[in-house]
Tab-separated table of C-alpha atoms in Angstrom:
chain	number	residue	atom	x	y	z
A	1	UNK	CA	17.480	-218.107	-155.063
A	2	UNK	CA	20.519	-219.776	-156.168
A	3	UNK	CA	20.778	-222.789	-158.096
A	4	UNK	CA	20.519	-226.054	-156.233
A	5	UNK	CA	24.216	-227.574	-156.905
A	6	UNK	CA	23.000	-231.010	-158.243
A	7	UNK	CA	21.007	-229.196	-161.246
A	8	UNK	CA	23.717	-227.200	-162.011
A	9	UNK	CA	26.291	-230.189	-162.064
A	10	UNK	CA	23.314	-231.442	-164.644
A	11	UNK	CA	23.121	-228.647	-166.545
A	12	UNK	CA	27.387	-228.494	-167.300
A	13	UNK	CA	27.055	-232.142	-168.127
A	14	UNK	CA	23.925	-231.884	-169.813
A	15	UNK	CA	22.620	-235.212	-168.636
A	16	UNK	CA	21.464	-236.330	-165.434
A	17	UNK	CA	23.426	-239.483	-165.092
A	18	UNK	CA	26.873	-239.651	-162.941
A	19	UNK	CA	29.694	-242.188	-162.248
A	20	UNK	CA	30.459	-240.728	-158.576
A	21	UNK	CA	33.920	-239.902	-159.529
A	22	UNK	CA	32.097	-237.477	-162.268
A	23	UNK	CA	30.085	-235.353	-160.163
A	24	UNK	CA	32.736	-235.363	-157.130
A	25	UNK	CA	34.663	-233.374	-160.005
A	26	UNK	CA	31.714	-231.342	-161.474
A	27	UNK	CA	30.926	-230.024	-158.248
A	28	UNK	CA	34.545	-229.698	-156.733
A	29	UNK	CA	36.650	-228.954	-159.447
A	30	UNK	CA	34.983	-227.692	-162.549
A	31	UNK	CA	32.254	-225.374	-160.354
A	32	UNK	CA	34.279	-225.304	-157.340
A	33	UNK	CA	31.205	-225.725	-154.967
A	34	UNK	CA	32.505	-227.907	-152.536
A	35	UNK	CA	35.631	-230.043	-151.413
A	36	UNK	CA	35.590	-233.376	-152.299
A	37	UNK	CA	35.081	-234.698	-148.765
A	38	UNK	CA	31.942	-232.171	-148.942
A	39	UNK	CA	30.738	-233.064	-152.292
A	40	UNK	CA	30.996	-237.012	-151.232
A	41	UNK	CA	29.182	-236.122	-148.020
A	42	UNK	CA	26.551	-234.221	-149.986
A	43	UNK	CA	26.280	-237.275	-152.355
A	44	UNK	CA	25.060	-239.106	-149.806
A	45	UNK	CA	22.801	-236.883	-147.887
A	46	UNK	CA	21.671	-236.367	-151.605
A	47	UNK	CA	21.107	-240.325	-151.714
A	48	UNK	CA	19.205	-240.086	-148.671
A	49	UNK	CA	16.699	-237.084	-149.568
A	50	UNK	CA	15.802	-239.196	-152.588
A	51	UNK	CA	17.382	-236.419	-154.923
A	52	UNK	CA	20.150	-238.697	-156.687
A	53	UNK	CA	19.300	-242.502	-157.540
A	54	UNK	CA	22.005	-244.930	-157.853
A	55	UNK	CA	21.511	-247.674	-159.795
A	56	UNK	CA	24.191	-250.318	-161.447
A	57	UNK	CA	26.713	-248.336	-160.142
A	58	UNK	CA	25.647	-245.262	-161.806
A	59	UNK	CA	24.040	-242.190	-159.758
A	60	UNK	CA	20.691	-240.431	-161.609
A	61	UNK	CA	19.310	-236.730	-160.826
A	62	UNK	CA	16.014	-236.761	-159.599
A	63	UNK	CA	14.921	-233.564	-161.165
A	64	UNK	CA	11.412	-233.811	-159.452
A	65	UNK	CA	12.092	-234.320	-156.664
A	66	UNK	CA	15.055	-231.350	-156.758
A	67	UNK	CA	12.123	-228.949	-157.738
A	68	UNK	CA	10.384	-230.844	-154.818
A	69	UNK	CA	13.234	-229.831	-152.674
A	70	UNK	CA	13.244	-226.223	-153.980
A	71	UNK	CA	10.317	-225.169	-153.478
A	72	UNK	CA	9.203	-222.358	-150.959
A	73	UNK	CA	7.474	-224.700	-148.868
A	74	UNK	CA	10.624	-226.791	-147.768
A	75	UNK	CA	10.766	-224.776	-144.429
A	76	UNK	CA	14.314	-226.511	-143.641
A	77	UNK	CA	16.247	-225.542	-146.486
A	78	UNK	CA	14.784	-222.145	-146.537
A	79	UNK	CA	16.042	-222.078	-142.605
A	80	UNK	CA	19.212	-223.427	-143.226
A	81	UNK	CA	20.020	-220.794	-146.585
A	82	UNK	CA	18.720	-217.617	-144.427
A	83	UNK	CA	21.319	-218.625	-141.436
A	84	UNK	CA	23.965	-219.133	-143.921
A	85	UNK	CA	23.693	-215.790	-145.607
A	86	UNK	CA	23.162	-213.858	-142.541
A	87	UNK	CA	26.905	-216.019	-140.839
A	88	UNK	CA	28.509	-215.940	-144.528
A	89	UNK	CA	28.908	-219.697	-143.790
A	90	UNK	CA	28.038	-222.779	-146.308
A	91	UNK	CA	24.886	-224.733	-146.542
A	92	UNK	CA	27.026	-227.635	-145.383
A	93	UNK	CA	28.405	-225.638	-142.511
A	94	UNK	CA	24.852	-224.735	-141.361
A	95	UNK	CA	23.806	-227.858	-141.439
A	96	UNK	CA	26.515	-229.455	-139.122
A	97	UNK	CA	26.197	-226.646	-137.053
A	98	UNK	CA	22.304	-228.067	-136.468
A	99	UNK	CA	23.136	-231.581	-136.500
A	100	UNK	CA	25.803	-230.647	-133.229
A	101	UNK	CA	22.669	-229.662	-131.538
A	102	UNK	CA	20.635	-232.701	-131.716
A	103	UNK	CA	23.645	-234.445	-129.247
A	104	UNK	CA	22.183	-231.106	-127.058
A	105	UNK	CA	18.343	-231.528	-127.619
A	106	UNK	CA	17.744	-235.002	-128.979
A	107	UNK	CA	15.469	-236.102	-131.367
A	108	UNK	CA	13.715	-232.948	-132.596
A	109	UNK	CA	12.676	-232.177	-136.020
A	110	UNK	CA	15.601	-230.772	-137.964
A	111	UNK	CA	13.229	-227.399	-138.439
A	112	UNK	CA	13.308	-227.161	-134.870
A	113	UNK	CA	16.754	-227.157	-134.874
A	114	UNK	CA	17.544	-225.504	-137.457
A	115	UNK	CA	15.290	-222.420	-135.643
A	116	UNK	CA	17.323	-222.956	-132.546
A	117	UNK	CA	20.292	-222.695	-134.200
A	118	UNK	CA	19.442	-219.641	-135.936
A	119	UNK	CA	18.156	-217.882	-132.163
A	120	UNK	CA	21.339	-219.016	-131.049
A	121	UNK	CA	23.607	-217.138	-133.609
A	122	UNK	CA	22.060	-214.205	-132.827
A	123	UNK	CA	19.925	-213.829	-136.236
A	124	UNK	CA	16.370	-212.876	-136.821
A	125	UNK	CA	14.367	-215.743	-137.279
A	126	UNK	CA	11.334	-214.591	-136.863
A	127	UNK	CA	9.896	-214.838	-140.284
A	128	UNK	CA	9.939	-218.354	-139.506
A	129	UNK	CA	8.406	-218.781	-136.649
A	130	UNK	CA	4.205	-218.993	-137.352
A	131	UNK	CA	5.288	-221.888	-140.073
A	132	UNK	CA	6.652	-224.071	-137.200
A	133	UNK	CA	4.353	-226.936	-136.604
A	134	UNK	CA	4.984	-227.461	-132.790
């Protein structure tokens, strides 16, 4: 499984602590993950998940909760890397791609979604499908 982009941008600066303008040029410049419009987006999403902290204008890696987030059980993420390997699309594009489809379906749980999005595309999702709590 591939490294989760926020512990790699730790591991080239070798601290987990970030001005914003720091890892917006970790991740899009010196790795070359994202764009900076994706990385800020990210950043935020990231802020949301509970994975980066920001404090006095500084932003802090959560590495616990990162291995939180990487671990088999986090159905969505595993979801959203399968559909993005199988397209040859980004994370990101995946993502966007399931968030479109909540205007379509409403309020369902993302893993929902993300399934639906997967049947959709065409791809084999049915390794998923007994660990959907319906």
């Amino acid at each position: 499984m591939a490294m989760h982009p926020l512990k790699e941008a730790v591991q080239v600066k070798g601290s987990t602590e970030f001005t914003r303008g720091e890892l917006v040029g970790i991740l899009s410049f010196r790795l070359r993950r994202f764009s900076v419009s994706e990385t800020k987006e990210l950043i935020e999403k990231w802020l949301d998940e509970g994975l980066l902290e920001e404090r006095d204008g500084k932003l802090y890696a959560r590495l616990e909760a990162l291995e939180e987030s990487e671990k088999p059980e986090n159905l969505l993420g595993e979801m959203v890397v399968h559909i993005a390997r199988t397209l040859g699309w980004t994370e990101l594009e995946v993502i966007e791609g399931i968030r479109a489809l909540r205007e379509r379906y409403g309020d369902l749980d993302e893993r929902i979604l993300a399934y639906l999005f997967g049947l959709e595309k065409g791809i084999d999702m049915s390794r998923f499908k007994d660990r959907l709590e319906v």
